[in-house]
Coordinates of C-alpha atoms in Angstrom, one line a residue:
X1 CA 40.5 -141.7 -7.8
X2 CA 39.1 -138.7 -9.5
X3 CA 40.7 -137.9 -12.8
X4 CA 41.5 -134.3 -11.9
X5 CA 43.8 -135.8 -9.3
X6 CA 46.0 -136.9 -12.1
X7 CA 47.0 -133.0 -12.8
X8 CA 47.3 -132.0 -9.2
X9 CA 51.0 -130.7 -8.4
X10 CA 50.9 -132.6 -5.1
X11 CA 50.4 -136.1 -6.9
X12 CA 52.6 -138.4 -5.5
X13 CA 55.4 -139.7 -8.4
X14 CA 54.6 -143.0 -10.3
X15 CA 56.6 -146.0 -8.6
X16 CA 57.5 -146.9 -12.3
X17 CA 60.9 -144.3 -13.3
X18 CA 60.2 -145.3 -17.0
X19 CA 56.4 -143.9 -16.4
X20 CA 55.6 -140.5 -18.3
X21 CA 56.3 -137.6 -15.5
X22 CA 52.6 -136.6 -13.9
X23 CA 51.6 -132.7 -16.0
X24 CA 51.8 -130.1 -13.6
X25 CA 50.9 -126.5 -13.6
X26 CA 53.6 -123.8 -13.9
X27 CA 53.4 -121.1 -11.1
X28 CA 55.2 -117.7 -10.2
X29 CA 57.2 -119.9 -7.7
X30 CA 59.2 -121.8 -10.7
X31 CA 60.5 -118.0 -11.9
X32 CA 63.6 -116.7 -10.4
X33 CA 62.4 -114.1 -7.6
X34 CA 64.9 -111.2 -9.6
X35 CA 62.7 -112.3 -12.5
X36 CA 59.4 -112.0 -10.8
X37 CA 60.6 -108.6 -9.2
X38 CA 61.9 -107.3 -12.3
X39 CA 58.6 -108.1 -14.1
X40 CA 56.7 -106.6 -11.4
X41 CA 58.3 -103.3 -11.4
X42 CA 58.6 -103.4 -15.3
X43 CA 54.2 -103.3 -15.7
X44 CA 54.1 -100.9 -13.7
X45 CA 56.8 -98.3 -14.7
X46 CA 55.2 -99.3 -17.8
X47 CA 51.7 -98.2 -17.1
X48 CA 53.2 -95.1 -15.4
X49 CA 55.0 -93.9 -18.5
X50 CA 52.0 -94.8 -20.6
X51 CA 49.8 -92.5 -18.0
X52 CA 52.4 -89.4 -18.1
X53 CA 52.6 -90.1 -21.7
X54 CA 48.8 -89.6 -22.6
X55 CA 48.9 -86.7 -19.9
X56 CA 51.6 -84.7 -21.6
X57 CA 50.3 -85.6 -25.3
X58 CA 47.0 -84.0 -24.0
X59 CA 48.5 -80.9 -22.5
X60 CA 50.1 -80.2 -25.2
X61 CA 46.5 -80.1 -27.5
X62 CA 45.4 -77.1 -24.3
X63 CA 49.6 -75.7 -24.0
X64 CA 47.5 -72.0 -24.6
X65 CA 45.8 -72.5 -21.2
X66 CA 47.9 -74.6 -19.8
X67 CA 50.9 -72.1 -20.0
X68 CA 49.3 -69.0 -18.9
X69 CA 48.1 -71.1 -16.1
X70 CA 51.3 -72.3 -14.9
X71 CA 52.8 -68.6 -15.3
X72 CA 49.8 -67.6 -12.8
X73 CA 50.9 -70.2 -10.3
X74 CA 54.8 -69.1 -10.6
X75 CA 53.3 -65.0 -10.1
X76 CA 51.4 -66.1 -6.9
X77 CA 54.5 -67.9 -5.2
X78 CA 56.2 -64.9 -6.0
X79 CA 53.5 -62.5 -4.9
X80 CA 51.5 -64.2 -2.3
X81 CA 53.8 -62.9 0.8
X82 CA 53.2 -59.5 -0.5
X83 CA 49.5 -60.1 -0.5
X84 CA 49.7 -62.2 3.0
X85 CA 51.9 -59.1 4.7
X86 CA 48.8 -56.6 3.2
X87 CA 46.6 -58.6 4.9
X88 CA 47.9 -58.7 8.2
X89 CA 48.2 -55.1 8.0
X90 CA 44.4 -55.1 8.4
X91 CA 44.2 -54.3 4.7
X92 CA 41.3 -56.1 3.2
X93 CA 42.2 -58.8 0.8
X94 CA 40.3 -57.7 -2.4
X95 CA 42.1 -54.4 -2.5
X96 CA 45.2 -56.2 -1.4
X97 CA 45.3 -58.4 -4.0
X98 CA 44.3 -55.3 -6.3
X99 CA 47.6 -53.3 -5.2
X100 CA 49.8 -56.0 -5.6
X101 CA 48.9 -57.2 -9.1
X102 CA 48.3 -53.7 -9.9
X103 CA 52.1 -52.7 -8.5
X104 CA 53.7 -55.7 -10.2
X105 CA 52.4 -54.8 -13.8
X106 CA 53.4 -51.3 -13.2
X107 CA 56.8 -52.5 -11.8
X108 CA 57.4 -54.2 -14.8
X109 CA 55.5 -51.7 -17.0
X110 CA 57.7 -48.9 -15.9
X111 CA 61.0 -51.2 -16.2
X112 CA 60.5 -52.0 -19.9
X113 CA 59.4 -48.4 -20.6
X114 CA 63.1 -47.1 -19.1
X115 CA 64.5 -49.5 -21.1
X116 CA 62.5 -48.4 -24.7
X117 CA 63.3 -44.6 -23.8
X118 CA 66.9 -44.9 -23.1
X119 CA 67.8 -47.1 -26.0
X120 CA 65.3 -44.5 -28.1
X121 CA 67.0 -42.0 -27.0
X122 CA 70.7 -43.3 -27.4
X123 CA 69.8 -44.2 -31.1
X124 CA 71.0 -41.5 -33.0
X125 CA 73.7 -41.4 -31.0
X126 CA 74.8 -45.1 -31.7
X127 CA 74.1 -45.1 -35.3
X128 CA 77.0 -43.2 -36.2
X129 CA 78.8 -45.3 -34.1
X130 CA 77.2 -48.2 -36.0
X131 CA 78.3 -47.0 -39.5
X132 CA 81.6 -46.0 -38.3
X133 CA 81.7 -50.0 -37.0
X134 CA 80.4 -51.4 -40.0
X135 CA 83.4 -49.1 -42.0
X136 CA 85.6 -51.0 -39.6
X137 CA 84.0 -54.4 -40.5
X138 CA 84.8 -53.7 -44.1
X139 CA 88.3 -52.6 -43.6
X140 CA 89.3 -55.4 -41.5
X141 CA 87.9 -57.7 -44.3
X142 CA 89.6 -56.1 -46.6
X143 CA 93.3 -55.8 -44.9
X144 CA 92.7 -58.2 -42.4
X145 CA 93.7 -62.8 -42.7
X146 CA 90.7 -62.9 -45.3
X147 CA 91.8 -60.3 -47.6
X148 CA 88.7 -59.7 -49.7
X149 CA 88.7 -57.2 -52.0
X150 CA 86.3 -54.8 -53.2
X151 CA 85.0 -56.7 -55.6
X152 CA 84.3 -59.9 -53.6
X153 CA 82.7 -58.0 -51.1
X154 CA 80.4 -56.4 -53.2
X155 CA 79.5 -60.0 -54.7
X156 CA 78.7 -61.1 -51.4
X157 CA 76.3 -58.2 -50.7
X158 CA 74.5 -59.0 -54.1
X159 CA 74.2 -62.6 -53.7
X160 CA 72.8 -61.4 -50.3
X161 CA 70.7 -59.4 -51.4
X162 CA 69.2 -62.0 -53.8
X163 CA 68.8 -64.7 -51.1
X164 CA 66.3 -62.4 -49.5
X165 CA 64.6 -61.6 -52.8
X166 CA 64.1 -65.2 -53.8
X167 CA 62.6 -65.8 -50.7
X168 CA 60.1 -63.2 -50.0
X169 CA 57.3 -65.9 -49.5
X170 CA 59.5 -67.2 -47.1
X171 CA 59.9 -64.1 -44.9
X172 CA 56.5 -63.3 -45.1
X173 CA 55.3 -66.7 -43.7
X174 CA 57.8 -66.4 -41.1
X175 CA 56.5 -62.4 -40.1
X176 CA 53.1 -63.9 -40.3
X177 CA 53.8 -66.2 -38.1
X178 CA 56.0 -64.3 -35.5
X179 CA 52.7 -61.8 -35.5
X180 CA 50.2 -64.6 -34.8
X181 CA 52.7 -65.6 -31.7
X182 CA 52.5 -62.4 -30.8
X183 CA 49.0 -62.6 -30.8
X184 CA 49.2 -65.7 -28.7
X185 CA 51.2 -64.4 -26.0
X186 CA 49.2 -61.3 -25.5
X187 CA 46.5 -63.7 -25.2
X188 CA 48.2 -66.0 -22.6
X189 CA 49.2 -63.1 -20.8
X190 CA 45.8 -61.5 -19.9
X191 CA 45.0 -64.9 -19.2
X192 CA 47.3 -65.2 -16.6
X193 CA 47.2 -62.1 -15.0
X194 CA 43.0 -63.0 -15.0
X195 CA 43.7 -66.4 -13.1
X196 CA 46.2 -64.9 -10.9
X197 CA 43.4 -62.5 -9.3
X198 CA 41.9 -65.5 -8.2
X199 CA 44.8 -67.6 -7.1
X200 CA 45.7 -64.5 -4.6
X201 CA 42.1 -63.7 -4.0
X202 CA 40.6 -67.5 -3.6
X203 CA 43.6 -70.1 -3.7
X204 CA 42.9 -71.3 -0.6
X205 CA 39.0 -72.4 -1.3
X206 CA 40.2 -73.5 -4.7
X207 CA 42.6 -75.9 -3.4
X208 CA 40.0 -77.1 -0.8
X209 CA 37.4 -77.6 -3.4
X210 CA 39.8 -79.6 -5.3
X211 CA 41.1 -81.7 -2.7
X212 CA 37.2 -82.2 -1.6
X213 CA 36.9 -83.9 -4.5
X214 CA 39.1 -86.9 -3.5
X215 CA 37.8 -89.9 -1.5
X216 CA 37.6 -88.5 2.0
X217 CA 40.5 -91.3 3.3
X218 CA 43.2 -89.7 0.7
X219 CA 42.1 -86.3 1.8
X220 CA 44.7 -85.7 4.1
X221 CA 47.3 -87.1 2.7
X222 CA 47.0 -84.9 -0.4
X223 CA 45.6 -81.6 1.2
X224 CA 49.5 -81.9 3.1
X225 CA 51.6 -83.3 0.2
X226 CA 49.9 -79.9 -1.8
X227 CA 50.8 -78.0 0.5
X228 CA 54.1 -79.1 0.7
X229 CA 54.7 -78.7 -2.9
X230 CA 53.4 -75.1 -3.0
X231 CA 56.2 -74.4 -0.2
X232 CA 59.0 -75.4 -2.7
X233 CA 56.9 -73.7 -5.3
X234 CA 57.5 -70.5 -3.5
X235 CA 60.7 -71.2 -2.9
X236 CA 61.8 -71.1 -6.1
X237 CA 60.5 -68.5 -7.1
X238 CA 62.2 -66.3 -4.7
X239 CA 65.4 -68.2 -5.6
X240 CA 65.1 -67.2 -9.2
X241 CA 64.5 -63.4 -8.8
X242 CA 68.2 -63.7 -6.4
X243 CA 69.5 -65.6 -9.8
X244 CA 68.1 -63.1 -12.3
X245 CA 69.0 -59.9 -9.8
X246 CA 72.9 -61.5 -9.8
X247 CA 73.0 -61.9 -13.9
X248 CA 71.6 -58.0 -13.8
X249 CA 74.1 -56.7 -11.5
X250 CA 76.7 -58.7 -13.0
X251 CA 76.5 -58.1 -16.7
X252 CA 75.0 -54.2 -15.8
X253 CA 78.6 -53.7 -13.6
X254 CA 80.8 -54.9 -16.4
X255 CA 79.0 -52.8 -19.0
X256 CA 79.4 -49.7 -17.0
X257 CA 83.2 -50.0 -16.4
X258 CA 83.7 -50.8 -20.0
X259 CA 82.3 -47.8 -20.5
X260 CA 79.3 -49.6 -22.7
X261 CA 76.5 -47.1 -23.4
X262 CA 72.8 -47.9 -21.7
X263 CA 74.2 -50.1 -18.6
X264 CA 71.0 -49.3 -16.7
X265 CA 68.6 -50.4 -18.9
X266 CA 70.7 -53.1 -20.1
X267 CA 71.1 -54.2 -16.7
X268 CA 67.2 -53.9 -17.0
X269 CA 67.0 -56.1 -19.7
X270 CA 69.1 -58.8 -18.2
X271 CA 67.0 -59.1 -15.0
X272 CA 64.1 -59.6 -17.0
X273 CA 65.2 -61.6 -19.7
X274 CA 66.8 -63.9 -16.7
X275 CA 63.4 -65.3 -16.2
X276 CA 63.0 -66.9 -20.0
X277 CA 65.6 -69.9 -19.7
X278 CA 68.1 -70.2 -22.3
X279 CA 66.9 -68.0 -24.5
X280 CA 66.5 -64.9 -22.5
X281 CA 70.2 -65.1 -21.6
X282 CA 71.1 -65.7 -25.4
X283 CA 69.5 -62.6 -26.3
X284 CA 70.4 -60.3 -23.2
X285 CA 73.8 -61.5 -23.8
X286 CA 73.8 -60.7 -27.6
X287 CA 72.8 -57.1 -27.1
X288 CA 75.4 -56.0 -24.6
X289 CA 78.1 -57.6 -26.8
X290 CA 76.5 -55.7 -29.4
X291 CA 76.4 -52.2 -27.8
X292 CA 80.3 -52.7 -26.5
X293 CA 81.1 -53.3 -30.1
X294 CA 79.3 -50.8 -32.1
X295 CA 79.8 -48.3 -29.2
X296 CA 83.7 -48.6 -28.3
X297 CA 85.2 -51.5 -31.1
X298 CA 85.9 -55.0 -31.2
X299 CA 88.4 -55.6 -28.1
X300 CA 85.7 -54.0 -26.1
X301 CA 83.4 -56.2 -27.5
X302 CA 85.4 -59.4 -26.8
X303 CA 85.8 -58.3 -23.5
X304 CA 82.0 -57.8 -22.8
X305 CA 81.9 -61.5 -24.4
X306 CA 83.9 -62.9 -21.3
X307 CA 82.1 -61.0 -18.7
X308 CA 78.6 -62.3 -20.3
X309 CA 79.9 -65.8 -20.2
X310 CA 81.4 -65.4 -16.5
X311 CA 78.1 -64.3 -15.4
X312 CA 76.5 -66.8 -17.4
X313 CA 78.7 -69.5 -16.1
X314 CA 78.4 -68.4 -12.8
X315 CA 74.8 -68.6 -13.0
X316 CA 74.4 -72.4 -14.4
X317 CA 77.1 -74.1 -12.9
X318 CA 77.0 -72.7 -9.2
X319 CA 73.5 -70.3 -8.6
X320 CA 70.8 -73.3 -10.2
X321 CA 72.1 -76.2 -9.0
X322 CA 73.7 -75.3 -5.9
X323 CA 71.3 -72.6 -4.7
X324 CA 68.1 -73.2 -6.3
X325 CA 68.8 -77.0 -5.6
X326 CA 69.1 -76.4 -2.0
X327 CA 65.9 -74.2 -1.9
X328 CA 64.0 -76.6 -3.6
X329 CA 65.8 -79.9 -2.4
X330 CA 66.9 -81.3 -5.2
X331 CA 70.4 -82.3 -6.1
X332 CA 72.5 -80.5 -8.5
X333 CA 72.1 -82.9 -11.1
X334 CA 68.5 -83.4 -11.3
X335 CA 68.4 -79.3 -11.9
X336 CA 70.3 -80.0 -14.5
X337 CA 68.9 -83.1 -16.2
X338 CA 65.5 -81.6 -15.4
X339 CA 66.1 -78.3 -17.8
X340 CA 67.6 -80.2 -20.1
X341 CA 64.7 -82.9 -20.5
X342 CA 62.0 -79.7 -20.2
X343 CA 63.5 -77.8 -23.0
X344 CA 64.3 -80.8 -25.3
X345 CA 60.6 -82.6 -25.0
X346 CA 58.9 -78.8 -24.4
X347 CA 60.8 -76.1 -25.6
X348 CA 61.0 -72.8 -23.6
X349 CA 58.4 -73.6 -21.4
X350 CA 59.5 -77.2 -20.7
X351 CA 62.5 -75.2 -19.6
X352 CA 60.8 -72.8 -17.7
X353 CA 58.3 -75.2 -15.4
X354 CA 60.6 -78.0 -15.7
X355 CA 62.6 -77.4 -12.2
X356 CA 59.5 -76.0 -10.5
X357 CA 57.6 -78.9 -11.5
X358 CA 60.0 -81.4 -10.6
X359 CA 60.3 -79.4 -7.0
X360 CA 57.0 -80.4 -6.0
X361 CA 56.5 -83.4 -7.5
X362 CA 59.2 -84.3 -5.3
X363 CA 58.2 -82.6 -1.9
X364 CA 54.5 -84.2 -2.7
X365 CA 56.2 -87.6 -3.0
X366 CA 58.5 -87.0 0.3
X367 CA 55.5 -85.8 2.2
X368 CA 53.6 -88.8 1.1
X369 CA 56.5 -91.3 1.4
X370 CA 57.0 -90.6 5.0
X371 CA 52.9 -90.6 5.7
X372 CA 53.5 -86.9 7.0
X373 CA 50.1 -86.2 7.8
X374 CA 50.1 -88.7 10.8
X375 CA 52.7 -87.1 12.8
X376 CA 51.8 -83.2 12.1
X377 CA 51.4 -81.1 15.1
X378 CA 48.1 -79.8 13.5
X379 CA 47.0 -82.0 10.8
X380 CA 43.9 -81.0 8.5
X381 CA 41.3 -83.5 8.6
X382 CA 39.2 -84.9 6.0
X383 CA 36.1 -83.7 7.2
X384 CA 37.8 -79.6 7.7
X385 CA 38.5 -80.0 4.5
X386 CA 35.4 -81.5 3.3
X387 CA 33.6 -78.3 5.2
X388 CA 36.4 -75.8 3.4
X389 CA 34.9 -77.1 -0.3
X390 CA 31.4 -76.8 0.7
X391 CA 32.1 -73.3 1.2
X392 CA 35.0 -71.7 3.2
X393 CA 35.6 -68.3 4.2
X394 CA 39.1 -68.7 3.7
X395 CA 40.9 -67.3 0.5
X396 CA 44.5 -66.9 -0.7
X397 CA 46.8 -69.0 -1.8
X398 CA 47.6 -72.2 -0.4
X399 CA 50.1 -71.6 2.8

């Protein structure tokens, strides 16, 4: 007998029951099967995080072209059906891409200009207002629960006043700064509106180029799951001009019946502000409580306070997660978690692309979870797709 029979796990057992048991080899079979499972999956979500991981960490190192590129994408969901309907109005697609970026930065050109002119031009009329508010401020100080006196306001003021001055440096770091992001989102922006000329003009050979790229059997399958993704790309996008047109209307309404001075361009503000998460609301909100207080006094102001936060209400607890959810086919609660985890890991931006990432991400994975491109009336092939990145005629975005 061959000495390597002695460690073979099919040895038959020694007659002897006081003999040494025979070694043999330990295999996956002698693991509980919840074990082996659970180690399985555990490698692998391992290896996944560790992938996203590296892929976020080096995003982050390029965020000043990867922003402005993301922002291009969200512009041409939003404008690609304005470009498509041009086109089928036997416009030619150069010049209709050329009117409809050209029309959109007007739009908002001329929006933001309304909104400089009429609060220029309602200054001087609010800045008496504002001192005779501030007069207010002091007397209510002064008379009201705190009962400060003259004196202890006037403290105040000075110790105030010497905070700032012992921390010129400080300010002046922080201005610096402020100007250099400034600087950065000029940038970004000229970047994006240069990569959205070709993401209405050429999406369509762009994405075939790219997808031309991939071994010609997973072709298919991602030429369709990108496609699907792009459709619940543009579907939020509409869905968050319907949310940002109802915090407009809402907040621009309640202004005007409480008599609040610039309604119109703070509605104005609103709509446009609605497309910077968190923040944008914040600081839309802040200014029409704001203008009802220095304008018409402190109940006024209150009550401009509860129709902000009913609109604002209104717009995270019902419009994202029940209507964009719907649009975009994701549950109430993954909006949600999705926002939060974008703006905690990402700030603004994670806050911004963190739903419309997540939206097709997850139409991508449905597509190519239910092997969609087998059973589609008129599926693109590998090889019309390999002929579209050699050189298609084709352009636009992707359908």
């Amino acid at each position: 007998m061959d000495a390597s029979d002695a460690l073979r796990t099919d040895a038959p057992a020694p007659s002897d029951p006081d003999a040494p048991t025979p070694y043999r080899r330990v295999s996956d079979a002698d693991l509980p099967f919840a074990l082996r499972i659970s180690a399985a999956w555990a490698w692998r979500l391992a290896i996944i995080l560790a992938v996203v991981s590296a892929l976020l960490w080096g995003l982050a190192h390029v965020s000043f072209l990867v922003v402005p590129v993301l922002v291009a994408a969200l512009l041409a969901g939003l404008l690609s059906p304005i470009v498509a309907w041009l086109v089928r109005a036997r416009v030619p697609r150069g010049l209709a891409v050329a009117i409809t970026e050209l029309g959109f930065m007007g739009l908002v050109a001329g929006l933001l200009t309304l909104v400089g002119r009429q609060i220029s031009e309602g200054f001087s009329q609010l800045w008496g207002e504002a001192i005779a508010g501030l007069t207010e401020v002091q007397k209510w100080l002064a008379e009201g629960p705190l009962q400060l006196t003259a004196g202890q306001l006037e403290t105040y003021i000075h110790d105030a006043q010497s905070l700032l001055q012992n921390n010129q440096s400080t300010l002046v770091s922080g201005v610096l700064s402020v100007g250099s992001s400034a600087g950065h989102i000029i940038t970004g922006a000229l970047i994006a509106l240069f990569v959205l000329v070709f993401f209405l003009l050429e999406g369509e050979r762009i994405w075939r180029f790219l997808v031309g790229l991939l071994p010609r059997a997973a072709q298919p399958a991602a030429n369709g799951a990108g496609r699907a993704g792009w459709r619940s790309l543009v579907s939020y996008v509409r869905v968050q001009v319907l949310v940002a047109a109802v915090d407009a209307v809402g907040i621009g309404v309640g202004a005007a019946i409480l008599g609040v001075p610039l309604a119109l361009p703070l509605a104005i503000l609103v709509f446009v502000s609605s497309f910077i998460p968190v923040v944008g609301s914040l600081v839309s909100g802040a200014v029409a409580v704001l203008l009802a207080l220095v304008a018409n006094g402190l109940v006024n102001a209150v009550i401009m306070l509860v129709v902000v936060v009913a609109v604002q209400q209104l717009e995270s607890h019902v419009l994202q997660p029940l209507v964009m959810g719907r649009a975009v086919s994701l549950h109430p609660v993954a909006v949600v978690l999705s926002v939060a985890a974008g703006s905690y890991l990402a700030g603004i931006p994670g806050a911004l692309f963190a739903v419309p990432a997540l939206a097709v991400v997850n139409s991508a994975v449905r597509f190519i979870s239910a092997r969609a491109w087998e059973t589609e009336t008129a599926p693109r092939g590998s090889a019309e797709i390999s002929s579209g990145a050699a050189g298609a005629t084709e352009s636009g975005p992707i359908p």
